[in-house]
């Protein structure tokens, strides 16, 4: 199986799309899965059919899977561990007198 | 990120020492109950096992649309028609979520379907039995979906996260499937006619033993179980799940007023479980091996749908290519 | 066996039944695709449309039952009426294939979907102003569904009309088969006249121009020619159907008919 989208299309396979659904106004779009569709418009419609039948959505985003850029799990250590010791970024690091502790 | 990106990544050359270290780290993660994601390193055997298990689960959902789908046009009330159509549609959706999960492991839906259509991949043998009456539809919801739920809930904690997430979605939808089946039977048994009650009992007589077989061969005879347990893919043994199912269902049968066709089924106070009769494993292996009542038909129907639809799928791609070309030229 | 019920519908009830039966029969045809569609995603989409139409049919049948006055419910109307008392249009009852018994033809299905949903959308929009409050309420909900159905179907007509040579050929064959049945959608009789007079709803012939403009645009984009006005006109809305409704109802109605007193 090739990583070339044109080759996949020539072989007759519909491209894969990742689906993101916003459940309520004001919330973020969340990734909920993927589906195959021949074009962008169909991808949105089919996402509505497959992923929002139980009123799970008010907005849909679709992205071709091969367009997603992801961090490499192999780099997890260098990407995310350094955040662990910067505790001064968190409000709980600071002890204040009771009178003003609601800050 | 998923299929295509994984394939273009160059094969890294690793030493045996590096592989051993990766294997050790992987085992440690599994033992710690951590989730494995799509791009994490994993042993080839783990990946292959998951592709096989997830895709066969997907195939089961798709083939499973056929026995009940057979009754949509004959549903006896408009409400039951809507319910059944929504239920069978859900099975299609479950198949879709599972194919999507399998695709994160470096395969494609077309490849998976090809394995099904050429007989290389299996699907749950329960769907090789015929649905001969409307009551079969209710019994499938009650027993077959009931058994499926027992198998599926533990999978929500499967070590491979995309599969676990698909299972969470599926389990949320599955409970309606069992409830609608039980409801349909309950109405017929408690408010229906003599003829309807006879129809229900007849359906139970035919589907009980095949439902027990859904949990797979006894633990002693199950080849894949041990490694799958080790990897956190399988959480509870076949026999344990089967016992749970019998215990729950015996009680439900009493509420329905049907008799389960097993003279040896009875509560064992000492064990705290129901004893039940011997399963005909010869029948199980026969049906799994391809000689059940509907095997050839089920597969032929799926192949026909796929082949008949080839021109549609091609046309959709051709249209998009034309549109994209026009857009670029503009 | 359970015998058929006999209705005595007035013009108002007939007007509603024509829509109810069209939705019911069309939904039934769509449901035949479940498990057999060209691709899983589309299988789910077709089932959604079938469910929408079934919901519209149920609401309309319940309303018609009340209007008719003998107290029949949605199931009695659906399962115990004879073929000649069904008032759906011919387009709805045609099988999913060019020849009865053949496996489903997706081209025919999407073209039928487009023709009927474009028509239903126009009807529902007009019915939102109906003097019949219940009908207006049903229309408010149904118009949103029909709008989506029309768009989904139109997209497919274009994809297949302007896809490959083979898909174009199949769409042409479907157009050839279905076009003669479209004249019936704009056939107006005394029931329509009464509806227009009382503000119940538009006479069907009032919808022709708008529908034709809509269809013309989509067929053009699909590189399909707009055929000339058909000479044939069906009579299904008055209970004289094609050969296809009989077998459809025989399948649909079998269980309640064979289990007298059955409760489901």
XYZ file of C-alpha atoms in Angstrom, chain B residues 69-303:
235
model
C -31.706 -6.314 7.567
C -33.629 -9.128 5.893
C -36.671 -8.163 8.053
C -36.722 -4.376 7.666
C -39.194 -4.483 4.779
C -41.434 -6.839 6.776
C -41.354 -5.025 10.132
C -44.908 -5.334 11.497
C -45.392 -1.752 12.715
C -43.925 1.555 11.593
C -42.333 2.015 15.013
C -40.590 -1.379 14.798
C -39.539 -0.569 11.264
C -37.854 2.645 12.393
C -36.197 0.902 15.335
C -34.852 -1.960 13.231
C -33.590 0.332 10.494
C -31.779 2.484 13.084
C -30.343 -0.609 14.722
C -29.004 -2.172 11.530
C -27.664 1.232 10.491
C -25.768 1.331 13.802
C -24.148 -2.019 13.002
C -22.860 -0.482 9.792
C -21.565 2.431 11.806
C -19.815 0.101 14.252
C -18.131 -1.665 11.368
C -16.983 1.717 10.128
C -15.479 2.788 13.485
C -13.628 -0.534 13.648
C -12.261 -0.350 10.099
C -11.074 3.157 10.991
C -9.323 1.823 14.107
C -7.694 -0.980 12.113
C -6.497 1.500 9.487
C -4.387 3.272 12.117
C -2.201 0.152 12.166
C -0.920 0.469 8.622
C -3.588 -1.122 6.462
C -6.476 0.228 4.378
C -10.186 -0.458 4.295
C -9.946 -1.831 0.754
C -7.283 -4.319 1.843
C -9.386 -5.422 4.799
C -12.497 -5.844 2.649
C -10.486 -7.804 0.130
C -9.472 -10.214 2.893
C -13.117 -10.669 3.834
C -14.337 -11.093 0.267
C -11.684 -13.651 -0.651
C -12.387 -15.697 2.463
C -9.034 -14.971 4.108
C -10.585 -13.137 7.033
C -13.278 -14.445 9.321
C -16.349 -12.924 10.921
C -18.417 -14.056 13.869
C -20.048 -17.361 12.951
C -23.342 -16.423 14.614
C -24.276 -14.499 11.482
C -24.185 -17.666 9.403
C -27.546 -18.686 10.837
C -30.802 -17.772 9.077
C -33.497 -15.448 10.468
C -36.703 -17.360 9.922
C -39.288 -15.263 11.756
C -39.855 -11.784 13.126
C -39.120 -13.159 16.607
C -35.581 -13.967 15.435
C -34.989 -10.214 15.215
C -35.941 -9.742 18.877
C -33.930 -12.776 19.955
C -30.854 -11.519 18.127
C -31.153 -8.215 19.964
C -31.588 -9.978 23.302
C -29.076 -12.833 23.021
C -26.614 -11.990 20.262
C -26.252 -8.303 21.121
C -26.286 -9.285 24.789
C -23.347 -11.612 24.220
C -21.600 -8.973 22.115
C -21.937 -6.425 24.914
C -20.291 -8.820 27.367
C -17.406 -9.296 24.967
C -17.134 -5.619 24.195
C -17.226 -3.865 27.555
C -13.821 -5.244 28.652
C -12.379 -4.141 25.297
C -12.989 -0.517 26.277
C -9.829 -0.982 28.357
C -7.848 -2.658 25.588
C -4.216 -1.560 25.521
C -4.458 -0.281 21.944
C -6.136 3.100 22.369
C -7.787 3.621 18.950
C -9.524 0.247 19.420
C -10.472 1.103 23.011
C -11.932 4.439 21.915
C -13.949 2.793 19.139
C -15.261 0.295 21.680
C -16.380 3.058 24.045
C -18.389 4.587 21.204
C -19.810 1.226 20.248
C -20.792 0.237 23.796
C -22.694 3.481 24.245
C -24.828 2.617 21.214
C -25.082 -1.126 21.818
C -27.271 -1.012 24.905
C -30.210 0.267 22.794
C -29.733 -2.786 20.559
C -30.254 -5.265 23.346
C -33.101 -3.313 24.959
C -35.096 -2.990 21.715
C -34.795 -6.750 21.135
C -35.897 -7.646 24.624
C -38.738 -5.130 24.401
C -40.023 -6.601 21.140
C -40.049 -10.092 22.670
C -41.560 -8.927 25.940
C -44.494 -7.286 24.170
C -45.198 -10.456 22.182
C -44.878 -12.725 25.227
C -46.995 -10.634 27.578
C -49.548 -8.987 25.289
C -49.385 -11.015 22.101
C -51.260 -14.010 20.764
C -50.617 -17.722 21.235
C -49.133 -17.808 17.739
C -46.733 -14.981 18.589
C -45.606 -16.691 21.792
C -44.935 -19.889 19.861
C -42.911 -17.852 17.345
C -40.768 -16.416 20.146
C -40.116 -19.781 21.788
C -39.171 -21.295 18.441
C -36.665 -18.496 17.821
C -35.131 -18.958 21.285
C -34.789 -22.702 20.646
C -32.772 -22.004 17.488
C -30.548 -19.165 18.713
C -29.612 -20.189 22.262
C -26.756 -22.608 21.596
C -25.197 -20.546 18.754
C -25.218 -17.544 21.137
C -23.205 -19.489 23.707
C -20.713 -20.353 20.985
C -20.152 -16.630 20.378
C -17.725 -16.565 23.293
C -15.403 -18.865 21.392
C -13.958 -22.252 22.216
C -13.285 -23.283 25.818
C -10.181 -21.630 27.315
C -8.201 -24.852 27.099
C -8.768 -25.039 23.337
C -8.302 -21.347 22.522
C -4.984 -20.700 20.749
C -4.755 -16.905 20.652
C -6.064 -16.167 24.140
C -2.907 -16.351 26.213
C -0.812 -13.909 24.208
C -3.800 -11.570 23.800
C -4.294 -11.547 27.572
C -0.591 -10.817 28.078
C -0.833 -7.793 25.783
C -3.941 -6.329 27.359
C -5.968 -6.964 24.199
C -8.141 -9.559 25.877
C -9.138 -8.970 29.468
C -11.485 -11.803 30.465
C -11.401 -15.471 29.401
C -13.925 -17.112 27.042
C -15.324 -19.415 29.707
C -15.680 -16.646 32.284
C -17.590 -14.439 29.838
C -19.791 -17.338 28.804
C -20.660 -18.091 32.427
C -21.513 -14.415 33.054
C -23.783 -14.474 30.018
C -25.623 -17.641 31.075
C -26.211 -16.276 34.564
C -27.621 -12.960 33.311
C -29.701 -14.489 30.533
C -31.291 -17.263 32.616
C -32.834 -14.572 34.784
C -33.972 -12.544 31.747
C -35.576 -15.670 30.257
C -37.650 -16.043 33.413
C -38.900 -12.454 33.043
C -39.811 -13.156 29.418
C -41.519 -16.424 30.178
C -39.523 -18.453 27.662
C -37.741 -21.748 28.270
C -34.060 -21.959 27.368
C -33.532 -25.223 25.439
C -31.112 -26.791 27.926
C -32.438 -29.449 30.320
C -29.139 -29.241 32.251
C -29.436 -25.529 32.949
C -29.903 -24.982 36.679
C -28.676 -22.806 39.507
C -25.775 -24.268 41.472
C -25.881 -22.807 45.001
C -22.364 -24.020 45.788
C -20.714 -22.403 42.777
C -22.947 -19.350 42.862
C -23.510 -19.801 39.114
C -25.820 -21.648 36.701
C -24.659 -25.050 35.526
C -25.392 -25.623 31.862
C -25.251 -28.425 29.325
C -22.496 -29.431 26.918
C -22.029 -27.295 23.809
C -21.762 -29.091 20.480
C -18.284 -27.866 19.502
C -18.390 -29.941 16.325
C -21.162 -27.671 15.080
C -19.147 -24.584 16.046
C -16.064 -25.704 14.088
C -18.208 -26.726 11.153
C -19.879 -23.331 10.926
C -16.646 -21.392 11.572
C -15.002 -23.522 8.916
C -17.535 -22.470 6.263
C -20.258 -25.100 6.433
C -22.986 -23.275 8.301
C -26.454 -22.684 6.800
C -25.715 -19.243 5.347
C -21.946 -18.839 4.983
C -21.807 -18.821 1.200
C -24.843 -16.574 0.856
C -23.645 -14.010 3.397
C -20.283 -13.641 1.733
C -21.755 -13.627 -1.778
C -24.143 -10.851 -0.744
C -21.317 -8.684 0.571
C -19.170 -9.356 -2.501
